[in-house]
Amino acid sequence: MSLSLSTHILPPAQLHVLILLPSLWQVIGVPTFVGEVCLLLGDSLTTSELGNCTKMTGRSFATFDTGINGVSAITGANALDIASIGIDEGLLTQNATLIAAAFGRVHDDAVVQNAVKADGIRADGSFGQHTGIIYNGNYGKD
C-alpha cells in the first residue's frame, strides 16, 4: 500500500490552501513535516542534521514576531499550526522556554471569538478562519 502525503498527512483542503499560498507552505507545511521527522529520528541525528531541523522549525516559529509575507495576521488554525512547530522544536532541543512560549501562543489564540469577522473558535463550537469564514466540523478536513 502506498501512502500519499496529500491524503494521509495533510487533509486535502489544507494541502490545497498551502499550495495556493506558497509562503504558507514554506512557513507551515514544510516545517511541520521537518519537525515531525526530526522528532522521530531524535538521537540518531548528527549535529549538522539537528541544526538543519532547528533552522527550519525556528524560522517558522519566528513568524510570530516577523510576520508572513502576504498574510495580514497569524491567527486561528495558522497560529495553532505554527505553535505546534515551535512545540516540536522545543521537544527536539529539550528547550522548556520554547515549549512554554509555544503553548502560550496556543492559549492566547484558542479562546472563544464571537466577533463577526474573528478567526477562532465560536461559542457554538464552529470555527472561523480567513476573516471569520465559518467552518462547521474541522477546518481543513474533508
mmCIF file with all atom_site columns, C-alpha atoms in Angstrom, residues 12-115:
data_model
loop_
_atom_site.group_PDB
_atom_site.id
_atom_site.type_symbol
_atom_site.label_atom_id
_atom_site.label_alt_id
_atom_site.label_comp_id
_atom_site.label_asym_id
_atom_site.label_entity_id
_atom_site.label_seq_id
_atom_site.pdbx_PDB_ins_code
_atom_site.Cartn_x
_atom_site.Cartn_y
_atom_site.Cartn_z
_atom_site.occupancy
_atom_site.B_iso_or_equiv
_atom_site.pdbx_formal_charge
_atom_site.auth_seq_id
_atom_site.auth_comp_id
_atom_site.auth_asym_id
_atom_site.auth_atom_id
_atom_site.pdbx_PDB_model_num
ATOM 1   C CA . PRO A 1 12  ? -6.758  17.644 1.086  1.00 0.00 ? 12  PRO A CA 1
ATOM 2   C CA . ALA A 1 13  ? -8.419  21.006 1.761  1.00 0.00 ? 13  ALA A CA 1
ATOM 3   C CA . GLN A 1 14  ? -5.497  22.183 3.891  1.00 0.00 ? 14  GLN A CA 1
ATOM 4   C CA . LEU A 1 15  ? -2.959  20.954 1.319  1.00 0.00 ? 15  LEU A CA 1
ATOM 5   C CA . HIS A 1 16  ? -4.867  22.877 -1.358 1.00 0.00 ? 16  HIS A CA 1
ATOM 6   C CA . VAL A 1 17  ? -4.644  26.109 0.672  1.00 0.00 ? 17  VAL A CA 1
ATOM 7   C CA . LEU A 1 18  ? -0.931  25.619 1.352  1.00 0.00 ? 18  LEU A CA 1
ATOM 8   C CA . ILE A 1 19  ? -0.166  25.006 -2.336 1.00 0.00 ? 19  ILE A CA 1
ATOM 9   C CA . LEU A 1 20  ? -2.099  28.123 -3.382 1.00 0.00 ? 20  LEU A CA 1
ATOM 10  C CA . LEU A 1 21  ? -0.163  30.239 -0.894 1.00 0.00 ? 21  LEU A CA 1
ATOM 11  C CA . PRO A 1 22  ? 3.495   29.220 -1.282 1.00 0.00 ? 22  PRO A CA 1
ATOM 12  C CA . SER A 1 23  ? 4.502   31.337 1.705  1.00 0.00 ? 23  SER A CA 1
ATOM 13  C CA . LEU A 1 24  ? 2.184   29.272 3.948  1.00 0.00 ? 24  LEU A CA 1
ATOM 14  C CA . TRP A 1 25  ? 3.621   26.055 2.522  1.00 0.00 ? 25  TRP A CA 1
ATOM 15  C CA . GLN A 1 26  ? 7.121   27.298 3.398  1.00 0.00 ? 26  GLN A CA 1
ATOM 16  C CA . VAL A 1 27  ? 6.106   28.544 6.845  1.00 0.00 ? 27  VAL A CA 1
ATOM 17  C CA . ILE A 1 28  ? 3.703   25.768 7.891  1.00 0.00 ? 28  ILE A CA 1
ATOM 18  C CA . GLY A 1 29  ? 3.706   22.792 5.506  1.00 0.00 ? 29  GLY A CA 1
ATOM 19  C CA . VAL A 1 30  ? 7.408   22.009 5.158  1.00 0.00 ? 30  VAL A CA 1
ATOM 20  C CA . PRO A 1 31  ? 8.401   22.858 8.766  1.00 0.00 ? 31  PRO A CA 1
ATOM 21  C CA . THR A 1 32  ? 5.571   20.637 10.052 1.00 0.00 ? 32  THR A CA 1
ATOM 22  C CA . PHE A 1 33  ? 6.996   17.648 8.174  1.00 0.00 ? 33  PHE A CA 1
ATOM 23  C CA . VAL A 1 34  ? 10.576  18.525 9.130  1.00 0.00 ? 34  VAL A CA 1
ATOM 24  C CA . GLY A 1 35  ? 9.757   18.885 12.827 1.00 0.00 ? 35  GLY A CA 1
ATOM 25  C CA . GLU A 1 36  ? 7.858   15.602 12.962 1.00 0.00 ? 36  GLU A CA 1
ATOM 26  C CA . VAL A 1 37  ? 10.534  13.648 11.077 1.00 0.00 ? 37  VAL A CA 1
ATOM 27  C CA . CYS A 1 38  ? 13.326  15.140 13.174 1.00 0.00 ? 38  CYS A CA 1
ATOM 28  C CA . LEU A 1 39  ? 11.469  14.208 16.379 1.00 0.00 ? 39  LEU A CA 1
ATOM 29  C CA . LEU A 1 40  ? 11.135  10.641 15.109 1.00 0.00 ? 40  LEU A CA 1
ATOM 30  C CA . LEU A 1 41  ? 14.843  10.471 14.268 1.00 0.00 ? 41  LEU A CA 1
ATOM 31  C CA . GLY A 1 42  ? 15.778  12.006 17.641 1.00 0.00 ? 42  GLY A CA 1
ATOM 32  C CA . ASP A 1 43  ? 19.206  10.993 18.916 1.00 0.00 ? 43  ASP A CA 1
ATOM 33  C CA . SER A 1 44  ? 20.211  9.473  15.577 1.00 0.00 ? 44  SER A CA 1
ATOM 34  C CA . LEU A 1 45  ? 20.532  12.995 14.071 1.00 0.00 ? 45  LEU A CA 1
ATOM 35  C CA . THR A 1 46  ? 24.032  14.354 13.586 1.00 0.00 ? 46  THR A CA 1
ATOM 36  C CA . THR A 1 47  ? 24.818  17.825 14.918 1.00 0.00 ? 47  THR A CA 1
ATOM 37  C CA . SER A 1 48  ? 24.531  19.219 11.390 1.00 0.00 ? 48  SER A CA 1
ATOM 38  C CA . GLU A 1 49  ? 21.197  17.480 10.781 1.00 0.00 ? 49  GLU A CA 1
ATOM 39  C CA . LEU A 1 50  ? 19.825  18.737 14.098 1.00 0.00 ? 50  LEU A CA 1
ATOM 40  C CA . GLY A 1 51  ? 20.944  22.247 13.143 1.00 0.00 ? 51  GLY A CA 1
ATOM 41  C CA . ASN A 1 52  ? 19.082  21.972 9.839  1.00 0.00 ? 52  ASN A CA 1
ATOM 42  C CA . CYS A 1 53  ? 15.971  20.750 11.660 1.00 0.00 ? 53  CYS A CA 1
ATOM 43  C CA . THR A 1 54  ? 16.002  23.653 14.097 1.00 0.00 ? 54  THR A CA 1
ATOM 44  C CA . LYS A 1 55  ? 16.761  26.161 11.341 1.00 0.00 ? 55  LYS A CA 1
ATOM 45  C CA . MET A 1 56  ? 13.542  25.164 9.536  1.00 0.00 ? 56  MET A CA 1
ATOM 46  C CA . THR A 1 57  ? 11.347  24.959 12.644 1.00 0.00 ? 57  THR A CA 1
ATOM 47  C CA . GLY A 1 58  ? 12.864  28.062 14.235 1.00 0.00 ? 58  GLY A CA 1
ATOM 48  C CA . ARG A 1 59  ? 12.307  30.148 11.123 1.00 0.00 ? 59  ARG A CA 1
ATOM 49  C CA . SER A 1 60  ? 8.654   29.081 11.131 1.00 0.00 ? 60  SER A CA 1
ATOM 50  C CA . PHE A 1 61  ? 8.075   29.841 14.809 1.00 0.00 ? 61  PHE A CA 1
ATOM 51  C CA . ALA A 1 62  ? 9.806   33.222 14.407 1.00 0.00 ? 62  ALA A CA 1
ATOM 52  C CA . THR A 1 63  ? 6.992   34.344 12.084 1.00 0.00 ? 63  THR A CA 1
ATOM 53  C CA . PHE A 1 64  ? 5.002   35.209 15.219 1.00 0.00 ? 64  PHE A CA 1
ATOM 54  C CA . ASP A 1 65  ? 7.481   38.100 15.531 1.00 0.00 ? 65  ASP A CA 1
ATOM 55  C CA . THR A 1 66  ? 8.356   38.750 11.877 1.00 0.00 ? 66  THR A CA 1
ATOM 56  C CA . GLY A 1 67  ? 5.009   38.063 10.168 1.00 0.00 ? 67  GLY A CA 1
ATOM 57  C CA . ILE A 1 68  ? 4.415   36.178 6.913  1.00 0.00 ? 68  ILE A CA 1
ATOM 58  C CA . ASN A 1 69  ? 4.766   37.928 3.562  1.00 0.00 ? 69  ASN A CA 1
ATOM 59  C CA . GLY A 1 70  ? 1.314   38.269 2.005  1.00 0.00 ? 70  GLY A CA 1
ATOM 60  C CA . VAL A 1 71  ? -0.586  37.243 5.151  1.00 0.00 ? 71  VAL A CA 1
ATOM 61  C CA . SER A 1 72  ? -2.168  40.032 7.177  1.00 0.00 ? 72  SER A CA 1
ATOM 62  C CA . ALA A 1 73  ? -2.081  38.290 10.562 1.00 0.00 ? 73  ALA A CA 1
ATOM 63  C CA . ILE A 1 74  ? -1.228  34.926 12.063 1.00 0.00 ? 74  ILE A CA 1
ATOM 64  C CA . THR A 1 75  ? -4.495  33.766 13.613 1.00 0.00 ? 75  THR A CA 1
ATOM 65  C CA . GLY A 1 76  ? -6.731  30.743 14.049 1.00 0.00 ? 76  GLY A CA 1
ATOM 66  C CA . ALA A 1 77  ? -5.515  27.465 12.572 1.00 0.00 ? 77  ALA A CA 1
ATOM 67  C CA . ASN A 1 78  ? -2.345  29.085 11.181 1.00 0.00 ? 78  ASN A CA 1
ATOM 68  C CA . ALA A 1 79  ? -1.348  30.272 14.665 1.00 0.00 ? 79  ALA A CA 1
ATOM 69  C CA . LEU A 1 80  ? -2.012  26.837 16.139 1.00 0.00 ? 80  LEU A CA 1
ATOM 70  C CA . ASP A 1 81  ? -0.052  25.100 13.360 1.00 0.00 ? 81  ASP A CA 1
ATOM 71  C CA . ILE A 1 82  ? 2.953   27.390 13.840 1.00 0.00 ? 82  ILE A CA 1
ATOM 72  C CA . ALA A 1 83  ? 2.770   26.988 17.628 1.00 0.00 ? 83  ALA A CA 1
ATOM 73  C CA . SER A 1 84  ? 2.801   23.208 17.120 1.00 0.00 ? 84  SER A CA 1
ATOM 74  C CA . ILE A 1 85  ? 6.001   23.553 15.073 1.00 0.00 ? 85  ILE A CA 1
ATOM 75  C CA . GLY A 1 86  ? 7.510   25.502 17.986 1.00 0.00 ? 86  GLY A CA 1
ATOM 76  C CA . ILE A 1 87  ? 6.475   22.738 20.395 1.00 0.00 ? 87  ILE A CA 1
ATOM 77  C CA . ASP A 1 88  ? 8.151   20.154 18.153 1.00 0.00 ? 88  ASP A CA 1
ATOM 78  C CA . GLU A 1 89  ? 11.351  22.209 18.110 1.00 0.00 ? 89  GLU A CA 1
ATOM 79  C CA . GLY A 1 90  ? 11.242  22.670 21.878 1.00 0.00 ? 90  GLY A CA 1
ATOM 80  C CA . LEU A 1 91  ? 10.841  18.920 22.392 1.00 0.00 ? 91  LEU A CA 1
ATOM 81  C CA . LEU A 1 92  ? 13.629  18.181 19.922 1.00 0.00 ? 92  LEU A CA 1
ATOM 82  C CA . THR A 1 93  ? 16.062  20.557 21.646 1.00 0.00 ? 93  THR A CA 1
ATOM 83  C CA . GLN A 1 94  ? 14.725  19.996 25.181 1.00 0.00 ? 94  GLN A CA 1
ATOM 84  C CA . ASN A 1 95  ? 14.040  23.736 25.448 1.00 0.00 ? 95  ASN A CA 1
ATOM 85  C CA . ALA A 1 96  ? 11.374  24.236 28.120 1.00 0.00 ? 96  ALA A CA 1
ATOM 86  C CA . THR A 1 97  ? 11.269  28.003 27.497 1.00 0.00 ? 97  THR A CA 1
ATOM 87  C CA . LEU A 1 98  ? 10.390  27.483 23.824 1.00 0.00 ? 98  LEU A CA 1
ATOM 88  C CA . ILE A 1 99  ? 7.754   24.883 24.700 1.00 0.00 ? 99  ILE A CA 1
ATOM 89  C CA . ALA A 1 100 ? 6.190   27.303 27.201 1.00 0.00 ? 100 ALA A CA 1
ATOM 90  C CA . ALA A 1 101 ? 6.231   30.136 24.632 1.00 0.00 ? 101 ALA A CA 1
ATOM 91  C CA . ALA A 1 102 ? 4.573   27.908 22.025 1.00 0.00 ? 102 ALA A CA 1
ATOM 92  C CA . PHE A 1 103 ? 1.882   26.745 24.441 1.00 0.00 ? 103 PHE A CA 1
ATOM 93  C CA . GLY A 1 104 ? 1.385   30.406 25.385 1.00 0.00 ? 104 GLY A CA 1
ATOM 94  C CA . ARG A 1 105 ? 0.592   31.129 21.719 1.00 0.00 ? 105 ARG A CA 1
ATOM 95  C CA . VAL A 1 106 ? -1.950  28.286 21.725 1.00 0.00 ? 106 VAL A CA 1
ATOM 96  C CA . HIS A 1 107 ? -3.621  29.567 24.882 1.00 0.00 ? 107 HIS A CA 1
ATOM 97  C CA . ASP A 1 108 ? -3.657  33.142 23.556 1.00 0.00 ? 108 ASP A CA 1
ATOM 98  C CA . ASP A 1 109 ? -5.395  32.084 20.347 1.00 0.00 ? 109 ASP A CA 1
ATOM 99  C CA . ALA A 1 110 ? -7.634  29.223 21.497 1.00 0.00 ? 110 ALA A CA 1
ATOM 100 C CA . VAL A 1 111 ? -10.304 31.389 23.078 1.00 0.00 ? 111 VAL A CA 1
ATOM 101 C CA . VAL A 1 112 ? -13.942 31.875 22.173 1.00 0.00 ? 112 VAL A CA 1
ATOM 102 C CA . GLN A 1 113 ? -14.259 34.555 19.481 1.00 0.00 ? 113 GLN A CA 1
ATOM 103 C CA . ASN A 1 114 ? -17.737 35.963 18.913 1.00 0.00 ? 114 ASN A CA 1
ATOM 104 C CA . ALA A 1 115 ? -16.997 38.992 16.727 1.00 0.00 ? 115 ALA A CA 1
#
